[in-house]
Amino acid sequence: MTEEFDEISPNELTDNIFRLIGDEWMLITAGTLGNCNTMTASWGGTGILWHKPVATCVVRPTRYTYEFLEASETFTLSFFSEEYRKALEICGKKSGRDGDKFEAAGITPVEEKPGLVSFQEARLVLECRKLYVHDLQPDHFVDPSLDKFYPNKDYHRMYIGEITRCLVKRRS
Ligand SMILES: Cc1cc2nc3c(=O)[nH]c(=O)nc-3n(C[C@H](O)[C@H](O)[C@H](O)COP(=O)(O)O)c2cc1C
Protein backbone atom coordinates (compact mmCIF):
# COMPACT_ATOMS: atom_id res chain seq x y z
CA MET A 1 0.00 0.00 0.00
CA THR A 2 2.70 2.52 0.93
CA GLU A 3 3.93 2.54 -2.70
CA GLU A 4 0.75 4.45 -3.53
CA PHE A 5 0.93 6.73 -0.52
CA ASP A 6 3.33 9.43 0.60
CA GLU A 7 3.95 10.08 4.24
CA ILE A 8 3.58 13.71 5.21
CA SER A 9 3.87 15.49 8.51
CA PRO A 10 0.50 16.39 10.08
CA ASN A 11 1.68 20.02 9.75
CA GLU A 12 1.54 19.65 5.98
CA LEU A 13 -2.12 18.64 5.85
CA THR A 14 -3.99 21.14 3.73
CA ASP A 15 -7.51 19.71 4.07
CA ASN A 16 -10.01 21.75 6.02
CA ILE A 17 -10.68 19.52 9.02
CA PHE A 18 -14.27 20.71 9.46
CA ARG A 19 -15.14 19.69 5.92
CA LEU A 20 -12.98 16.59 6.10
CA ILE A 21 -14.67 15.07 9.14
CA GLY A 22 -18.04 16.81 9.25
CA ASP A 23 -18.94 16.71 5.56
CA GLU A 24 -16.78 14.08 3.91
CA TRP A 25 -16.85 11.69 6.91
CA MET A 26 -14.23 9.09 7.84
CA LEU A 27 -13.89 5.41 8.61
CA ILE A 28 -12.64 4.49 12.07
CA THR A 29 -10.95 1.09 11.89
CA ALA A 30 -9.39 -1.07 14.59
CA GLY A 31 -8.07 -4.62 14.78
CA THR A 32 -5.92 -6.75 12.53
CA LEU A 33 -6.51 -7.71 8.91
CA GLY A 34 -8.18 -11.02 9.77
CA ASN A 35 -10.09 -9.60 12.70
CA CYS A 36 -11.02 -5.96 12.37
CA ASN A 37 -14.02 -3.73 11.99
CA THR A 38 -14.76 -0.30 10.60
CA MET A 39 -17.50 2.28 10.93
CA THR A 40 -18.33 5.67 9.50
CA ALA A 41 -17.97 8.71 11.73
CA SER A 42 -18.58 12.42 11.24
CA TRP A 43 -17.81 13.67 14.72
CA GLY A 44 -14.25 14.18 15.89
CA GLY A 45 -11.30 16.46 15.43
CA THR A 46 -7.58 16.95 15.24
CA GLY A 47 -5.20 19.19 17.14
CA ILE A 48 -2.34 19.28 19.57
CA LEU A 49 -2.31 17.81 23.07
CA TRP A 50 0.64 16.95 25.26
CA HIS A 51 2.81 18.52 22.52
CA LYS A 52 1.68 15.79 20.13
CA PRO A 53 -0.44 15.87 16.97
CA VAL A 54 -3.66 14.11 17.93
CA ALA A 55 -6.93 12.95 16.40
CA THR A 56 -10.11 12.50 18.42
CA CYS A 57 -13.12 10.36 17.65
CA VAL A 58 -16.21 9.43 19.65
CA VAL A 59 -17.77 5.99 19.50
CA ARG A 60 -20.90 4.72 21.20
CA PRO A 61 -20.39 1.51 23.18
CA THR A 62 -23.16 -0.13 21.18
CA ARG A 63 -21.02 -0.14 18.01
CA TYR A 64 -19.23 -3.35 17.08
CA THR A 65 -16.20 -1.21 16.26
CA TYR A 66 -16.08 -0.19 19.91
CA GLU A 67 -15.06 -3.73 20.87
CA PHE A 68 -12.13 -3.58 18.45
CA LEU A 69 -11.10 -0.12 19.64
CA GLU A 70 -11.11 -1.37 23.21
CA ALA A 71 -8.97 -4.37 22.33
CA SER A 72 -6.46 -2.39 20.24
CA GLU A 73 -3.67 -0.01 21.09
CA THR A 74 -3.96 1.61 17.69
CA PHE A 75 -6.61 2.65 15.18
CA THR A 76 -6.82 4.42 11.84
CA LEU A 77 -8.96 7.19 10.40
CA SER A 78 -9.43 6.84 6.63
CA PHE A 79 -10.77 9.52 4.31
CA PHE A 80 -12.12 9.01 0.81
CA SER A 81 -13.03 10.98 -2.27
CA GLU A 82 -16.68 11.68 -3.05
CA GLU A 83 -17.05 8.61 -5.26
CA TYR A 84 -16.94 6.47 -2.09
CA ARG A 85 -19.88 8.24 -0.42
CA LYS A 86 -22.05 5.15 -0.91
CA ALA A 87 -19.39 2.95 0.72
CA LEU A 88 -19.32 5.26 3.74
CA GLU A 89 -23.10 5.22 3.93
CA ILE A 90 -23.02 1.42 4.02
CA CYS A 91 -20.35 1.37 6.74
CA GLY A 92 -22.44 3.84 8.71
CA LYS A 93 -25.62 1.81 8.50
CA LYS A 94 -24.61 -1.82 8.46
CA SER A 95 -22.97 -3.43 11.48
CA GLY A 96 -19.95 -5.70 11.15
CA ARG A 97 -21.87 -7.99 13.51
CA ASP A 98 -24.27 -8.79 10.67
CA GLY A 99 -21.88 -9.63 7.86
CA ASP A 100 -18.94 -8.56 5.75
CA LYS A 101 -19.19 -4.81 5.51
CA PHE A 102 -16.04 -4.45 3.46
CA GLU A 103 -17.45 -6.54 0.68
CA ALA A 104 -20.82 -4.79 0.83
CA ALA A 105 -19.08 -1.41 0.65
CA GLY A 106 -16.57 -2.49 -2.01
CA ILE A 107 -13.51 -1.37 -0.09
CA THR A 108 -10.29 -3.29 0.45
CA PRO A 109 -8.75 -3.44 3.90
CA VAL A 110 -4.95 -3.43 4.02
CA GLU A 111 -2.75 -3.84 7.09
CA GLU A 112 0.07 -1.40 6.82
CA LYS A 113 1.63 -2.32 10.13
CA PRO A 114 0.32 -4.86 12.65
CA GLY A 115 -2.87 -3.44 14.14
CA LEU A 116 -3.15 -0.61 11.62
CA VAL A 117 -5.77 -1.53 9.05
CA SER A 118 -6.81 1.08 6.50
CA PHE A 119 -8.10 0.95 2.92
CA GLN A 120 -6.51 0.76 -0.47
CA GLU A 121 -9.18 3.15 -1.81
CA ALA A 122 -8.58 5.84 0.85
CA ARG A 123 -7.10 9.17 -0.20
CA LEU A 124 -5.83 10.06 3.28
CA VAL A 125 -5.07 7.88 6.31
CA LEU A 126 -4.22 8.95 9.83
CA GLU A 127 -2.59 6.17 11.84
CA CYS A 128 -3.17 6.69 15.55
CA ARG A 129 -1.89 5.32 18.83
CA LYS A 130 -4.39 5.51 21.68
CA LEU A 131 -3.31 8.00 24.32
CA TYR A 132 -6.45 8.68 26.30
CA VAL A 133 -10.03 7.43 26.52
CA HIS A 134 -12.92 9.05 28.30
CA ASP A 135 -16.62 8.30 28.54
CA LEU A 136 -18.75 11.37 28.00
CA GLN A 137 -20.76 11.93 31.16
CA PRO A 138 -24.12 13.68 31.25
CA ASP A 139 -23.32 15.43 34.53
CA HIS A 140 -20.42 17.10 32.71
CA PHE A 141 -22.66 18.58 30.00
CA VAL A 142 -22.40 22.30 30.66
CA ASP A 143 -25.18 22.65 28.11
CA PRO A 144 -27.80 20.13 29.31
CA SER A 145 -29.51 20.15 25.92
CA LEU A 146 -26.71 17.85 24.67
CA ASP A 147 -28.54 15.04 26.39
CA LYS A 148 -30.94 15.01 23.44
CA PHE A 149 -28.30 13.09 21.51
CA TYR A 150 -28.57 10.21 24.00
CA PRO A 151 -32.17 8.95 24.30
CA ASN A 152 -30.70 5.49 24.98
CA LYS A 153 -28.04 6.77 27.39
CA ASP A 154 -25.33 5.27 25.19
CA TYR A 155 -22.84 8.04 25.83
CA HIS A 156 -19.87 8.10 23.49
CA ARG A 157 -16.44 7.03 24.52
CA MET A 158 -13.90 9.56 23.34
CA TYR A 159 -10.60 8.26 22.00
CA ILE A 160 -7.68 10.60 21.68
CA GLY A 161 -4.89 9.12 19.58
CA GLU A 162 -1.46 10.38 18.72
CA ILE A 163 -1.15 10.69 14.94
CA THR A 164 1.86 8.48 14.35
CA ARG A 165 1.69 8.59 10.56
CA CYS A 166 -0.18 10.62 8.03
CA LEU A 167 -0.42 9.00 4.56
CA VAL A 168 -1.67 10.80 1.46
CA LYS A 169 -2.52 9.01 -1.80
CA ARG A 170 -0.02 9.88 -4.48
CA ARG A 171 -1.53 11.65 -7.48
CA SER A 172 -1.14 9.57 -10.61
C1 LIG B 1 -22.48 10.03 8.52
C2 LIG B 1 -22.42 9.14 9.73
C3 LIG B 1 -21.68 9.52 10.83
C4 LIG B 1 -21.60 8.72 11.98
N1 LIG B 1 -20.82 9.13 13.02
C5 LIG B 1 -20.72 8.35 14.12
C6 LIG B 1 -19.86 8.74 15.19
O1 LIG B 1 -19.15 9.75 15.15
N2 LIG B 1 -19.83 7.93 16.30
C7 LIG B 1 -20.59 6.78 16.39
O2 LIG B 1 -20.54 6.09 17.42
N3 LIG B 1 -21.38 6.38 15.36
C8 LIG B 1 -21.45 7.13 14.22
N4 LIG B 1 -22.21 6.71 13.17
C9 LIG B 1 -22.96 5.42 13.24
C10 LIG B 1 -22.10 4.19 12.92
O3 LIG B 1 -21.29 4.40 11.78
C11 LIG B 1 -23.05 3.01 12.65
O4 LIG B 1 -23.83 2.75 13.79
C12 LIG B 1 -22.33 1.76 12.19
O5 LIG B 1 -23.27 0.89 11.57
C13 LIG B 1 -21.63 1.02 13.31
O6 LIG B 1 -21.07 -0.13 12.75
P1 LIG B 1 -20.46 -1.33 13.64
O7 LIG B 1 -21.59 -1.85 14.52
O8 LIG B 1 -20.00 -2.32 12.63
O9 LIG B 1 -19.36 -0.73 14.44
C14 LIG B 1 -22.31 7.49 12.01
C15 LIG B 1 -23.06 7.09 10.90
C16 LIG B 1 -23.12 7.89 9.77
C17 LIG B 1 -23.91 7.44 8.57
PDB file of N, CA and C in Angstrom, residues 65-138:
ATOM      1  N   THR A  65     -17.550  -1.776  16.352  1.00  0.00           N
ATOM      2  CA  THR A  65     -16.197  -1.207  16.255  1.00  0.00           C
ATOM      3  C   THR A  65     -15.627  -0.869  17.637  1.00  0.00           C
ATOM      4  N   TYR A  66     -16.506  -0.525  18.544  1.00  0.00           N
ATOM      5  CA  TYR A  66     -16.082  -0.190  19.912  1.00  0.00           C
ATOM      6  C   TYR A  66     -15.278  -1.344  20.529  1.00  0.00           C
ATOM      7  N   GLU A  67     -15.751  -2.564  20.294  1.00  0.00           N
ATOM      8  CA  GLU A  67     -15.061  -3.732  20.872  1.00  0.00           C
ATOM      9  C   GLU A  67     -13.626  -3.826  20.347  1.00  0.00           C
ATOM     10  N   PHE A  68     -13.461  -3.509  19.065  1.00  0.00           N
ATOM     11  CA  PHE A  68     -12.130  -3.581  18.453  1.00  0.00           C
ATOM     12  C   PHE A  68     -11.247  -2.431  18.949  1.00  0.00           C
ATOM     13  N   LEU A  69     -11.869  -1.261  19.113  1.00  0.00           N
ATOM     14  CA  LEU A  69     -11.098  -0.120  19.641  1.00  0.00           C
ATOM     15  C   LEU A  69     -10.620  -0.416  21.056  1.00  0.00           C
ATOM     16  N   GLU A  70     -11.475  -1.045  21.827  1.00  0.00           N
ATOM     17  CA  GLU A  70     -11.114  -1.370  23.205  1.00  0.00           C
ATOM     18  C   GLU A  70      -9.966  -2.376  23.260  1.00  0.00           C
ATOM     19  N   ALA A  71      -9.970  -3.306  22.313  1.00  0.00           N
ATOM     20  CA  ALA A  71      -8.967  -4.375  22.333  1.00  0.00           C
ATOM     21  C   ALA A  71      -7.650  -3.954  21.683  1.00  0.00           C
ATOM     22  N   SER A  72      -7.638  -2.786  21.021  1.00  0.00           N
ATOM     23  CA  SER A  72      -6.461  -2.392  20.236  1.00  0.00           C
ATOM     24  C   SER A  72      -5.729  -1.224  20.880  1.00  0.00           C
ATOM     25  N   GLU A  73      -4.448  -1.172  20.626  1.00  0.00           N
ATOM     26  CA  GLU A  73      -3.674  -0.014  21.091  1.00  0.00           C
ATOM     27  C   GLU A  73      -3.645   1.077  20.035  1.00  0.00           C
ATOM     28  N   THR A  74      -4.043   0.668  18.824  1.00  0.00           N
ATOM     29  CA  THR A  74      -3.964   1.609  17.695  1.00  0.00           C
ATOM     30  C   THR A  74      -5.272   1.595  16.917  1.00  0.00           C
ATOM     31  N   PHE A  75      -5.478   2.615  16.100  1.00  0.00           N
ATOM     32  CA  PHE A  75      -6.615   2.652  15.178  1.00  0.00           C
ATOM     33  C   PHE A  75      -6.248   3.565  14.022  1.00  0.00           C
ATOM     34  N   THR A  76      -7.072   3.510  12.974  1.00  0.00           N
ATOM     35  CA  THR A  76      -6.821   4.421  11.844  1.00  0.00           C
ATOM     36  C   THR A  76      -8.088   5.218  11.540  1.00  0.00           C
ATOM     37  N   LEU A  77      -7.869   6.375  10.952  1.00  0.00           N
ATOM     38  CA  LEU A  77      -8.957   7.188  10.402  1.00  0.00           C
ATOM     39  C   LEU A  77      -8.678   7.295   8.909  1.00  0.00           C
ATOM     40  N   SER A  78      -9.628   6.831   8.090  1.00  0.00           N
ATOM     41  CA  SER A  78      -9.431   6.835   6.634  1.00  0.00           C
ATOM     42  C   SER A  78     -10.438   7.772   5.986  1.00  0.00           C
ATOM     43  N   PHE A  79      -9.944   8.532   5.019  1.00  0.00           N
ATOM     44  CA  PHE A  79     -10.769   9.517   4.313  1.00  0.00           C
ATOM     45  C   PHE A  79     -10.773   9.173   2.823  1.00  0.00           C
ATOM     46  N   PHE A  80     -11.906   9.450   2.190  1.00  0.00           N
ATOM     47  CA  PHE A  80     -12.122   9.007   0.809  1.00  0.00           C
ATOM     48  C   PHE A  80     -12.608  10.158  -0.060  1.00  0.00           C
ATOM     49  N   SER A  81     -12.455   9.981  -1.364  1.00  0.00           N
ATOM     50  CA  SER A  81     -13.027  10.983  -2.269  1.00  0.00           C
ATOM     51  C   SER A  81     -14.532  10.723  -2.395  1.00  0.00           C
ATOM     52  N   GLU A  82     -15.217  11.690  -2.992  1.00  0.00           N
ATOM     53  CA  GLU A  82     -16.685  11.679  -3.048  1.00  0.00           C
ATOM     54  C   GLU A  82     -17.257  10.409  -3.685  1.00  0.00           C
ATOM     55  N   GLU A  83     -16.508   9.801  -4.598  1.00  0.00           N
ATOM     56  CA  GLU A  83     -17.048   8.605  -5.260  1.00  0.00           C
ATOM     57  C   GLU A  83     -17.275   7.440  -4.288  1.00  0.00           C
ATOM     58  N   TYR A  84     -16.733   7.544  -3.086  1.00  0.00           N
ATOM     59  CA  TYR A  84     -16.936   6.471  -2.091  1.00  0.00           C
ATOM     60  C   TYR A  84     -18.021   6.814  -1.075  1.00  0.00           C
ATOM     61  N   ARG A  85     -18.812   7.835  -1.362  1.00  0.00           N
ATOM     62  CA  ARG A  85     -19.876   8.236  -0.424  1.00  0.00           C
ATOM     63  C   ARG A  85     -20.782   7.058  -0.081  1.00  0.00           C
ATOM     64  N   LYS A  86     -21.145   6.289  -1.108  1.00  0.00           N
ATOM     65  CA  LYS A  86     -22.046   5.147  -0.911  1.00  0.00           C
ATOM     66  C   LYS A  86     -21.402   4.131   0.049  1.00  0.00           C
ATOM     67  N   ALA A  87     -20.110   3.907  -0.132  1.00  0.00           N
ATOM     68  CA  ALA A  87     -19.394   2.954   0.723  1.00  0.00           C
ATOM     69  C   ALA A  87     -19.450   3.426   2.178  1.00  0.00           C
ATOM     70  N   LEU A  88     -19.282   4.728   2.384  1.00  0.00           N
ATOM     71  CA  LEU A  88     -19.319   5.255   3.742  1.00  0.00           C
ATOM     72  C   LEU A  88     -20.729   5.198   4.329  1.00  0.00           C
ATOM     73  N   GLU A  89     -21.708   5.355   3.446  1.00  0.00           N
ATOM     74  CA  GLU A  89     -23.096   5.223   3.931  1.00  0.00           C
ATOM     75  C   GLU A  89     -23.338   3.781   4.403  1.00  0.00           C
ATOM     76  N   ILE A  90     -22.834   2.836   3.642  1.00  0.00           N
ATOM     77  CA  ILE A  90     -23.016   1.421   4.019  1.00  0.00           C
ATOM     78  C   ILE A  90     -22.325   1.139   5.353  1.00  0.00           C
ATOM     79  N   CYS A  91     -21.100   1.628   5.498  1.00  0.00           N
ATOM     80  CA  CYS A  91     -20.349   1.366   6.738  1.00  0.00           C
ATOM     81  C   CYS A  91     -20.927   2.130   7.931  1.00  0.00           C
ATOM     82  N   GLY A  92     -21.805   3.086   7.640  1.00  0.00           N
ATOM     83  CA  GLY A  92     -22.445   3.845   8.710  1.00  0.00           C
ATOM     84  C   GLY A  92     -23.844   3.350   9.021  1.00  0.00           C
ATOM     85  N   LYS A  93     -24.266   2.316   8.301  1.00  0.00           N
ATOM     86  CA  LYS A  93     -25.620   1.810   8.495  1.00  0.00           C
ATOM     87  C   LYS A  93     -25.591   0.343   8.902  1.00  0.00           C
ATOM     88  N   LYS A  94     -24.721  -0.384   8.241  1.00  0.00           N
ATOM     89  CA  LYS A  94     -24.608  -1.820   8.460  1.00  0.00           C
ATOM     90  C   LYS A  94     -23.654  -2.044   9.631  1.00  0.00           C
ATOM     91  N   SER A  95     -23.921  -3.102  10.418  1.00  0.00           N
ATOM     92  CA  SER A  95     -22.969  -3.432  11.478  1.00  0.00           C
ATOM     93  C   SER A  95     -22.127  -4.626  11.056  1.00  0.00           C
ATOM     94  N   GLY A  96     -20.861  -4.581  11.411  1.00  0.00           N
ATOM     95  CA  GLY A  96     -19.955  -5.703  11.154  1.00  0.00           C
ATOM     96  C   GLY A  96     -20.423  -6.970  11.856  1.00  0.00           C
ATOM     97  N   ARG A  97     -21.313  -6.808  12.822  1.00  0.00           N
ATOM     98  CA  ARG A  97     -21.873  -7.987  13.512  1.00  0.00           C
ATOM     99  C   ARG A  97     -22.739  -8.811  12.561  1.00  0.00           C
ATOM    100  N   ASP A  98     -23.281  -8.142  11.532  1.00  0.00           N
ATOM    101  CA  ASP A  98     -24.269  -8.790  10.666  1.00  0.00           C
ATOM    102  C   ASP A  98     -23.719  -9.239   9.324  1.00  0.00           C
ATOM    103  N   GLY A  99     -22.415  -9.164   9.133  1.00  0.00           N
ATOM    104  CA  GLY A  99     -21.878  -9.630   7.856  1.00  0.00           C
ATOM    105  C   GLY A  99     -20.685  -8.811   7.416  1.00  0.00           C
ATOM    106  N   ASP A 100     -20.166  -9.182   6.255  1.00  0.00           N
ATOM    107  CA  ASP A 100     -18.937  -8.561   5.749  1.00  0.00           C
ATOM    108  C   ASP A 100     -19.228  -7.188   5.138  1.00  0.00           C
ATOM    109  N   LYS A 101     -18.943  -6.180   5.918  1.00  0.00           N
ATOM    110  CA  LYS A 101     -19.187  -4.808   5.513  1.00  0.00           C
ATOM    111  C   LYS A 101     -18.249  -4.365   4.400  1.00  0.00           C
ATOM    112  N   PHE A 102     -17.034  -4.883   4.447  1.00  0.00           N
ATOM    113  CA  PHE A 102     -16.035  -4.450   3.458  1.00  0.00           C
ATOM    114  C   PHE A 102     -16.493  -4.849   2.058  1.00  0.00           C
ATOM    115  N   GLU A 103     -16.992  -6.072   1.970  1.00  0.00           N
ATOM    116  CA  GLU A 103     -17.445  -6.545   0.679  1.00  0.00           C
ATOM    117  C   GLU A 103     -18.672  -5.745   0.233  1.00  0.00           C
ATOM    118  N   ALA A 104     -19.601  -5.547   1.162  1.00  0.00           N
ATOM    119  CA  ALA A 104     -20.820  -4.791   0.831  1.00  0.00           C
ATOM    120  C   ALA A 104     -20.467  -3.380   0.357  1.00  0.00           C
ATOM    121  N   ALA A 105     -19.447  -2.796   0.974  1.00  0.00           N
ATOM    122  CA  ALA A 105     -19.082  -1.413   0.648  1.00  0.00           C
ATOM    123  C   ALA A 105     -18.108  -1.341  -0.529  1.00  0.00           C
ATOM    124  N   GLY A 106     -17.521  -2.472  -0.898  1.00  0.00           N
ATOM    125  CA  GLY A 106     -16.573  -2.494  -2.014  1.00  0.00           C
ATOM    126  C   GLY A 106     -15.262  -1.801  -1.694  1.00  0.00           C
ATOM    127  N   ILE A 107     -14.808  -1.956  -0.464  1.00  0.00           N
ATOM    128  CA  ILE A 107     -13.513  -1.368  -0.089  1.00  0.00           C
ATOM    129  C   ILE A 107     -12.580  -2.474   0.407  1.00  0.00           C
ATOM    130  N   THR A 108     -11.284  -2.242   0.219  1.00  0.00           N
ATOM    131  CA  THR A 108     -10.291  -3.287   0.447  1.00  0.00           C
ATOM    132  C   THR A 108      -9.420  -2.965   1.656  1.00  0.00           C
ATOM    133  N   PRO A 109      -9.596  -3.712   2.750  1.00  0.00           N
ATOM    134  CA  PRO A 109      -8.747  -3.444   3.904  1.00  0.00           C
ATOM    135  C   PRO A 109      -7.301  -3.877   3.657  1.00  0.00           C
ATOM    136  N   VAL A 110      -6.375  -3.086   4.130  1.00  0.00           N
ATOM    137  CA  VAL A 110      -4.954  -3.434   4.019  1.00  0.00           C
ATOM    138  C   VAL A 110      -4.318  -3.153   5.382  1.00  0.00           C
ATOM    139  N   GLU A 111      -3.392  -4.024   5.778  1.00  0.00           N
ATOM    140  CA  GLU A 111      -2.754  -3.835   7.087  1.00  0.00           C
ATOM    141  C   GLU A 111      -1.348  -3.308   6.858  1.00  0.00           C
ATOM    142  N   GLU A 112      -1.204  -2.051   7.059  1.00  0.00           N
ATOM    143  CA  GLU A 112       0.067  -1.396   6.816  1.00  0.00           C
ATOM    144  C   GLU A 112       1.141  -1.849   7.788  1.00  0.00           C
ATOM    145  N   LYS A 113       0.761  -1.840   9.046  1.00  0.00           N
ATOM    146  CA  LYS A 113       1.631  -2.319  10.125  1.00  0.00           C
ATOM    147  C   LYS A 113       0.710  -3.121  11.022  1.00  0.00           C
ATOM    148  N   PRO A 114       1.217  -4.059  11.819  1.00  0.00           N
ATOM    149  CA  PRO A 114       0.317  -4.858  12.649  1.00  0.00           C
ATOM    150  C   PRO A 114      -0.612  -3.954  13.475  1.00  0.00           C
ATOM    151  N   GLY A 115      -1.907  -4.218  13.363  1.00  0.00           N
ATOM    152  CA  GLY A 115      -2.875  -3.441  14.140  1.00  0.00           C
ATOM    153  C   GLY A 115      -3.252  -2.112  13.516  1.00  0.00           C
ATOM    154  N   LEU A 116      -2.810  -1.879  12.287  1.00  0.00           N
ATOM    155  CA  LEU A 116      -3.154  -0.614  11.618  1.00  0.00           C
ATOM    156  C   LEU A 116      -3.763  -0.926  10.253  1.00  0.00           C
ATOM    157  N   VAL A 117      -5.059  -1.175  10.270  1.00  0.00           N
ATOM    158  CA  VAL A 117      -5.769  -1.525   9.047  1.00  0.00           C
ATOM    159  C   VAL A 117      -6.417  -0.266   8.471  1.00  0.00           C
ATOM    160  N   SER A 118      -6.150  -0.037   7.185  1.00  0.00           N
ATOM    161  CA  SER A 118      -6.811   1.077   6.496  1.00  0.00           C
ATOM    162  C   SER A 118      -7.284   0.544   5.145  1.00  0.00           C
ATOM    163  N   PHE A 119      -7.471   1.400   4.173  1.00  0.00           N
ATOM    164  CA  PHE A 119      -8.096   0.952   2.925  1.00  0.00           C
ATOM    165  C   PHE A 119      -7.317   1.400   1.709  1.00  0.00           C
ATOM    166  N   GLN A 120      -7.215   0.479   0.778  1.00  0.00           N
ATOM    167  CA  GLN A 120      -6.514   0.764  -0.472  1.00  0.00           C
ATOM    168  C   GLN A 120      -7.136   1.952  -1.203  1.00  0.00           C
ATOM    169  N   GLU A 121      -8.459   2.104  -1.072  1.00  0.00           N
ATOM    170  CA  GLU A 121      -9.178   3.149  -1.805  1.00  0.00           C
ATOM    171  C   GLU A 121      -9.129   4.508  -1.108  1.00  0.00           C
ATOM    172  N   ALA A 122      -8.576   4.568   0.107  1.00  0.00           N
ATOM    173  CA  ALA A 122      -8.582   5.836   0.850  1.00  0.00           C
ATOM    174  C   ALA A 122      -7.702   6.866   0.150  1.00  0.00           C
ATOM    175  N   ARG A 123      -7.980   8.140   0.368  1.00  0.00           N
ATOM    176  CA  ARG A 123      -7.104   9.172  -0.199  1.00  0.00           C
ATOM    177  C   ARG A 123      -6.194   9.759   0.891  1.00  0.00           C
ATOM    178  N   LEU A 124      -6.607   9.549   2.145  1.00  0.00           N
ATOM    179  CA  LEU A 124      -5.825  10.059   3.281  1.00  0.00           C
ATOM    180  C   LEU A 124      -6.041   9.119   4.462  1.00  0.00           C
ATOM    181  N   VAL A 125      -4.960   8.761   5.145  1.00  0.00           N
ATOM    182  CA  VAL A 125      -5.067   7.877   6.306  1.00  0.00           C
ATOM    183  C   VAL A 125      -4.279   8.489   7.471  1.00  0.00           C
ATOM    184  N   LEU A 126      -4.931   8.544   8.613  1.00  0.00           N
ATOM    185  CA  LEU A 126      -4.219   8.948   9.830  1.00  0.00           C
ATOM    186  C   LEU A 126      -4.068   7.707  10.698  1.00  0.00           C
ATOM    187  N   GLU A 127      -2.843   7.294  10.948  1.00  0.00           N
ATOM    188  CA  GLU A 127      -2.594   6.167  11.844  1.00  0.00           C
ATOM    189  C   GLU A 127      -2.440   6.736  13.251  1.00  0.00           C
ATOM    190  N   CYS A 128      -3.122   6.121  14.199  1.00  0.00           N
ATOM    191  CA  CYS A 128      -3.168   6.693  15.553  1.00  0.00           C
ATOM    192  C   CYS A 128      -2.829   5.658  16.615  1.00  0.00           C
ATOM    193  N   ARG A 129      -2.201   6.150  17.660  1.00  0.00           N
ATOM    194  CA  ARG A 129      -1.891   5.317  18.835  1.00  0.00           C
ATOM    195  C   ARG A 129      -2.704   5.879  19.996  1.00  0.00           C
ATOM    196  N   LYS A 130      -3.511   5.030  20.611  1.00  0.00           N
ATOM    197  CA  LYS A 130      -4.391   5.506  21.682  1.00  0.00           C
ATOM    198  C   LYS A 130      -3.583   6.133  22.820  1.00  0.00           C
ATOM    199  N   LEU A 131      -3.978   7.336  23.194  1.00  0.00           N
ATOM    200  CA  LEU A 131      -3.313   7.999  24.318  1.00  0.00           C
ATOM    201  C   LEU A 131      -4.239   8.120  25.510  1.00  0.00           C
ATOM    202  N   TYR A 132      -5.522   8.331  25.222  1.00  0.00           N
ATOM    203  CA  TYR A 132      -6.452   8.683  26.296  1.00  0.00           C
ATOM    204  C   TYR A 132      -7.863   8.285  25.887  1.00  0.00           C
ATOM    205  N   VAL A 133      -8.617   7.707  26.792  1.00  0.00           N
ATOM    206  CA  VAL A 133     -10.034   7.434  26.522  1.00  0.00           C
ATOM    207  C   VAL A 133     -10.863   8.022  27.653  1.00  0.00           C
ATOM    208  N   HIS A 134     -12.062   8.412  27.299  1.00  0.00           N
ATOM    209  CA  HIS A 134     -12.918   9.046  28.305  1.00  0.00           C
ATOM    210  C   HIS A 134     -14.370   8.870  27.905  1.00  0.00           C
ATOM    211  N   ASP A 135     -15.196   8.427  28.840  1.00  0.00           N
ATOM    212  CA  ASP A 135     -16.623   8.304  28.544  1.00  0.00           C
ATOM    213  C   ASP A 135     -17.304   9.643  28.792  1.00  0.00           C
ATOM    214  N   LEU A 136     -18.016  10.133  27.807  1.00  0.00           N
ATOM    215  CA  LEU A 136     -18.752  11.374  28.002  1.00  0.00           C
ATOM    216  C   LEU A 136     -19.787  11.142  29.105  1.00  0.00           C
ATOM    217  N   GLN A 137     -19.865  12.102  30.007  1.00  0.00           N
ATOM    218  CA  GLN A 137     -20.756  11.933  31.160  1.00  0.00           C
ATOM    219  C   GLN A 137     -21.788  13.049  31.191  1.00  0.00           C
ATOM    220  N   PRO A 138     -23.071  12.668  31.325  1.00  0.00           N
ATOM    221  CA  PRO A 138     -24.124  13.685  31.253  1.00  0.00           C
ATOM    222  C   PRO A 138     -23.985  14.758  32.335  1.00  0.00           C
TER     223      PRO A 138
END
